[in-house]
CSV table of C-alpha atoms in Angstrom, one decimal:
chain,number,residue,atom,x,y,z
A,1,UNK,CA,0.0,0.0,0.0
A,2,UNK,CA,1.2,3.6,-0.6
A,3,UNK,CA,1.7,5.9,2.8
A,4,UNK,CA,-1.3,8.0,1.9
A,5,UNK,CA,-4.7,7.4,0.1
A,6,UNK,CA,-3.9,9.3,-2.5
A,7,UNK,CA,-1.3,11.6,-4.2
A,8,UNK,CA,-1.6,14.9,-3.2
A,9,UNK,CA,-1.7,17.8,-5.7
A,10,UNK,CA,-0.9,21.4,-5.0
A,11,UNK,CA,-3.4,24.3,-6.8
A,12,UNK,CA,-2.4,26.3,-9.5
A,13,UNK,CA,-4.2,29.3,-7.6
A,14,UNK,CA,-4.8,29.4,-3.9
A,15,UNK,CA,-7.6,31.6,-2.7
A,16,UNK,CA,-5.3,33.6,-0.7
A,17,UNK,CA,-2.2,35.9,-1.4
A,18,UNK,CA,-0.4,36.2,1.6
A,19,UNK,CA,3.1,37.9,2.1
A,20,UNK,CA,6.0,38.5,4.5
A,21,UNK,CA,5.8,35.7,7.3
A,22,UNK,CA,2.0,35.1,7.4
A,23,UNK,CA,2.5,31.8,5.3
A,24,UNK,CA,-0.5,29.9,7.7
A,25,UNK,CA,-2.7,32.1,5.5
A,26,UNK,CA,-2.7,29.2,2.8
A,27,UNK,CA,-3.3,26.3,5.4
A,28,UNK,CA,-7.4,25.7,5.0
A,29,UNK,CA,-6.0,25.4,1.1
A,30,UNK,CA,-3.5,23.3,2.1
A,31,UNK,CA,-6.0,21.5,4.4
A,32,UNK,CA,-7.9,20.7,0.9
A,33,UNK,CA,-5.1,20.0,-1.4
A,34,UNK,CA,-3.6,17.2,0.7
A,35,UNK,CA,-6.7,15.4,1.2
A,36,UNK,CA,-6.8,16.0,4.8
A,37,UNK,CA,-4.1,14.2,5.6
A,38,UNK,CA,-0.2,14.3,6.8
A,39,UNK,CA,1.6,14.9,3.4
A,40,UNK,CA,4.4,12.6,5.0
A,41,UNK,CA,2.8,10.3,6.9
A,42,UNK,CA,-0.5,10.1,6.0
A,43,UNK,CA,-1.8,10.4,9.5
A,44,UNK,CA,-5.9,12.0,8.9
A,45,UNK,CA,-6.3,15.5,10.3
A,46,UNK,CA,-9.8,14.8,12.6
A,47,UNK,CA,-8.1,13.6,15.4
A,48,UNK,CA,-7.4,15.1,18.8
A,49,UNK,CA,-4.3,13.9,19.2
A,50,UNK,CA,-2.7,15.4,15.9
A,51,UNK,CA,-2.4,18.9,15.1
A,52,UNK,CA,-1.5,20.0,11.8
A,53,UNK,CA,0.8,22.7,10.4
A,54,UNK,CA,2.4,24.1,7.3
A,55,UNK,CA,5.6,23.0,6.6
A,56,UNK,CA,8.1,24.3,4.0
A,57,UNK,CA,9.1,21.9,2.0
A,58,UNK,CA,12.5,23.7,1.2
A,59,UNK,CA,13.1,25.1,4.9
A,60,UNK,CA,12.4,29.0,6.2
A,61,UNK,CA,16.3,29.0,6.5
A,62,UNK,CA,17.2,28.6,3.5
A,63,UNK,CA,14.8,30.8,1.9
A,64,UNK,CA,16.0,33.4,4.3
A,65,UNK,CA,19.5,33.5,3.3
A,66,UNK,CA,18.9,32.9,-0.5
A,67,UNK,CA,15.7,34.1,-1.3
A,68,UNK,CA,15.1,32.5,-4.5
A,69,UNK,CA,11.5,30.7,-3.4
A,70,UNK,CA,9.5,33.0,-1.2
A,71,UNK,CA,8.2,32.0,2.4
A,72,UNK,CA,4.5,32.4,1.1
A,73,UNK,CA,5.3,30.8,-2.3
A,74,UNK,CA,2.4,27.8,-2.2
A,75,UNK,CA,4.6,25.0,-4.3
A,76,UNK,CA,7.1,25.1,-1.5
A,77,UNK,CA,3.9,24.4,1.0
A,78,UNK,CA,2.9,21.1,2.5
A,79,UNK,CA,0.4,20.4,4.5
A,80,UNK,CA,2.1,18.4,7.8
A,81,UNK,CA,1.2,16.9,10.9
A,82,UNK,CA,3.4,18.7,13.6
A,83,UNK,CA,5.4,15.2,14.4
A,84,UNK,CA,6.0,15.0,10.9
A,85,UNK,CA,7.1,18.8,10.9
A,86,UNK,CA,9.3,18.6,14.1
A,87,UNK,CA,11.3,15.8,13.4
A,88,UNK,CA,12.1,16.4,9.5
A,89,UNK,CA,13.3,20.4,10.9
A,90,UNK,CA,16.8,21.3,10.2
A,91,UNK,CA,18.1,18.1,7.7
A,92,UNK,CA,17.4,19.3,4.6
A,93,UNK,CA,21.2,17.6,3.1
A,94,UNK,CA,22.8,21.0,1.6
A,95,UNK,CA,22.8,24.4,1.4
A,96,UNK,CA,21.4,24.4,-2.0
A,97,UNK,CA,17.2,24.8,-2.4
A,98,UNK,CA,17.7,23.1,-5.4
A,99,UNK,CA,20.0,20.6,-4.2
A,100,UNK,CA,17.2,17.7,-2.7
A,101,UNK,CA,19.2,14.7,-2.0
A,102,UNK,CA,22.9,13.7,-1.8
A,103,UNK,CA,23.9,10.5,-1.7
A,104,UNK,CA,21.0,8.9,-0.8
A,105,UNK,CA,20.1,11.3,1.9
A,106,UNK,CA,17.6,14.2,1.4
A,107,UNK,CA,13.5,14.5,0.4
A,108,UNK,CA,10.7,14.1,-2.2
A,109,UNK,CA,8.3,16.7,-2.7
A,110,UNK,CA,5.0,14.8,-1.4
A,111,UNK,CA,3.5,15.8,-4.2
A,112,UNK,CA,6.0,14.3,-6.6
A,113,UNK,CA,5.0,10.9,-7.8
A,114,UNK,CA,8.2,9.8,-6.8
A,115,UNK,CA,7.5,10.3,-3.2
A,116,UNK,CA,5.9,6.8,-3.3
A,117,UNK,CA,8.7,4.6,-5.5
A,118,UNK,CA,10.6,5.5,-1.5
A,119,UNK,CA,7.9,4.4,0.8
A,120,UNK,CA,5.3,2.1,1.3
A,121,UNK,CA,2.7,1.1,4.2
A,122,UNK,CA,2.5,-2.2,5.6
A,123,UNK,CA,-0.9,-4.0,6.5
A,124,UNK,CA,-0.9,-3.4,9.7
A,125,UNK,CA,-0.1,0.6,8.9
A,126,UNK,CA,3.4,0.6,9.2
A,127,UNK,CA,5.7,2.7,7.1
A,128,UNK,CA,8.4,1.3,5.7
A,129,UNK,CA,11.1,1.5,2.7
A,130,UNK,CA,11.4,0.5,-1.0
A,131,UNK,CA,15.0,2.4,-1.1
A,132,UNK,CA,18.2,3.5,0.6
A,133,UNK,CA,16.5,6.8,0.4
A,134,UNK,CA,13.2,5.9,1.7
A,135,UNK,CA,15.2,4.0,4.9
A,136,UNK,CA,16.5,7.5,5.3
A,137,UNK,CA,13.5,9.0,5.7
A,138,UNK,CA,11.9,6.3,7.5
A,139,UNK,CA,14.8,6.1,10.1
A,140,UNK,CA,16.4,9.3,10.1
A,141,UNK,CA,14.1,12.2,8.8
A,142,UNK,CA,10.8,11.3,9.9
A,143,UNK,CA,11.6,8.4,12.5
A,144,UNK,CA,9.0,7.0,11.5
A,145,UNK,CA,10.4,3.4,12.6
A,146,UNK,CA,10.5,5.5,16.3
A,147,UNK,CA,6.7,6.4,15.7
A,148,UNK,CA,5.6,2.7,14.4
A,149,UNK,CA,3.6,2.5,17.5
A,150,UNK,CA,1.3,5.7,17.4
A,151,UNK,CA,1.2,6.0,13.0
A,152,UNK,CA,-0.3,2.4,13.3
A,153,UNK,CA,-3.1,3.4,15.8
A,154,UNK,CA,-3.6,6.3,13.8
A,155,UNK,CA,-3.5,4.1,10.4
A,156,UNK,CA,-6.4,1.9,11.7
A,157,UNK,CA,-8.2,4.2,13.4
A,158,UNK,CA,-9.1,6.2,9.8
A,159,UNK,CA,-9.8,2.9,7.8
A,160,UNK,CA,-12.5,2.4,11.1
A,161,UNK,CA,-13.3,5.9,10.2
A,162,UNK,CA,-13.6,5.5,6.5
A,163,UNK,CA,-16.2,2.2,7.2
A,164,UNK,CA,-18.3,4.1,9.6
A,165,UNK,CA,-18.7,6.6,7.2
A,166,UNK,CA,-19.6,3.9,4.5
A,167,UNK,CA,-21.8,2.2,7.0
A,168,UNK,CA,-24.1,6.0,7.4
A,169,UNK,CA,-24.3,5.8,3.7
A,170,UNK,CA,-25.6,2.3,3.5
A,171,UNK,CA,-27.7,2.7,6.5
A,172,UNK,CA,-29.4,6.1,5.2
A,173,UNK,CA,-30.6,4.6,2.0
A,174,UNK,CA,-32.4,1.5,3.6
A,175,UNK,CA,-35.8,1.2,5.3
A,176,UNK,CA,-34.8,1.8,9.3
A,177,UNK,CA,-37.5,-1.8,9.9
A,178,UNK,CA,-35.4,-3.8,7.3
A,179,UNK,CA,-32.9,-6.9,8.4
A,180,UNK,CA,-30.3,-4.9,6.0
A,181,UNK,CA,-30.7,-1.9,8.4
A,182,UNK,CA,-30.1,-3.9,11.5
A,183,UNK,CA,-27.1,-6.0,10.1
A,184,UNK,CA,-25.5,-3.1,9.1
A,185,UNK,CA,-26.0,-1.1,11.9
A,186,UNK,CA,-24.8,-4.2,14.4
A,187,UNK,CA,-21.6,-3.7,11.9
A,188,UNK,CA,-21.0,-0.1,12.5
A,189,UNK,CA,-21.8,-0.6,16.4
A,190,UNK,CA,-19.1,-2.9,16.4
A,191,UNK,CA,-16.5,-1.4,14.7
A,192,UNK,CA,-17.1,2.2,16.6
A,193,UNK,CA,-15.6,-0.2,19.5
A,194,UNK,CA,-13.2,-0.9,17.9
A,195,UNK,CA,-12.5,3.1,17.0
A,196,UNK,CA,-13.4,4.0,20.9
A,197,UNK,CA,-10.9,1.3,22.0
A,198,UNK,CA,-8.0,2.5,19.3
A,199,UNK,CA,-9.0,5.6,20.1
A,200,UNK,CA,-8.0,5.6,23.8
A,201,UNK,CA,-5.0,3.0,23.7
A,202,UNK,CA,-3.6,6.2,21.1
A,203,UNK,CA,-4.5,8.4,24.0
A,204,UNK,CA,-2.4,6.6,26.3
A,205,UNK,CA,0.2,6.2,24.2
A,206,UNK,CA,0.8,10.4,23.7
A,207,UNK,CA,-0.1,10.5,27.4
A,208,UNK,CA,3.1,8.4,28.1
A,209,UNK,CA,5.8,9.8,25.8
């Protein structure tokens, strides 16, 4: 499986035209534009325990000092859940913004097919890697190997969320009285245990790091 549900892609023209440092002005776009979701690690957006943030692809420092891609500039945006965020920080792997990987060591723009020929999700949610660069991301960028634990609660909490939301479509186009109705809703009861029970071994999880 690929780390997120689906490639993001980055609009020509975001609503807003922000400038100077006020670059948080294009997150509800970036909100849209990345599905929702962690551009890195695919982690879904609804969840109390994640809070999101824009990341700059190319980092602030950089930009700062060379000034070639501006701090607003959207294509250098990405969408980012603030684990994701804090841990990829300062190891961009030269001093160059166009200068993405050496040696095996550097980023994909999430939005670049290519992020996914690096990466690739197990069944139970883990993330692991297809190349010497992906293993650098998994275990030195993102540490996401550190973070199997919680990005595999999160993974299988959103697949329970995805169901439930199948399970109100179903349900709202049968006849409440019908045996359909009833399976389906014994289904749904039983996997928003599941969620509740995910949902609070996650809890406890954050609760203890």
């Amino acid at each position: 499986m690929t780390v997120r549900d689906q490639l993001p892609v980055r609009r020509l023209a975001p609503t807003q035209s922000p400038t100077g440092e006020n670059w948080s002005a294009h997150k509800p776009d970036l909100k849209i534009d990345f599905n929702d979701h962690c551009a890195y690690c695919g982690s879904y957006d609804g969840y109390r325990h994640t809070y999101f943030e824009v990341d700059h692809f190319v980092p602030k420092s950089l930009l700062i000092v060379k000034g070639k891609i501006g701090l607003c500039q959207y294509d250098n945006l990405v969408y980012s859940c603030k684990f994701c965020n804090n841990k990829k920080l300062s190891k961009w792997p030269s001093k160059d913004e166009d200068v993405r990987v050496i040696n095996e060591t550097g980023f994909v723009d999430p939005c670049d097919a290519d992020f996914d020929n690096h990466l690739f999700r197990t069944a139970d949610g883990a993330i692991m890697w297809k190349s010497n660069l992906g293993k650098w991301l998994v275990t030195k960028a993102f540490k996401f190997d550190e973070r199997s634990s919680s990005i595999k609660l999160l993974w299988e909490l959103n697949q329970r969320r995805k169901m439930l939301e199948t399970f109100a479509t179903e349900l709202a186009k049968r006849d409440v009285n019908s045996q359909e109705y009833k399976d389906i809703k014994a289904k749904a009861e039983k996997i928003s245990w599941e969620y509740f029970l995910q949902d609070s071994e996650l809890m406890n999880y954050y609760n203890s790091i």
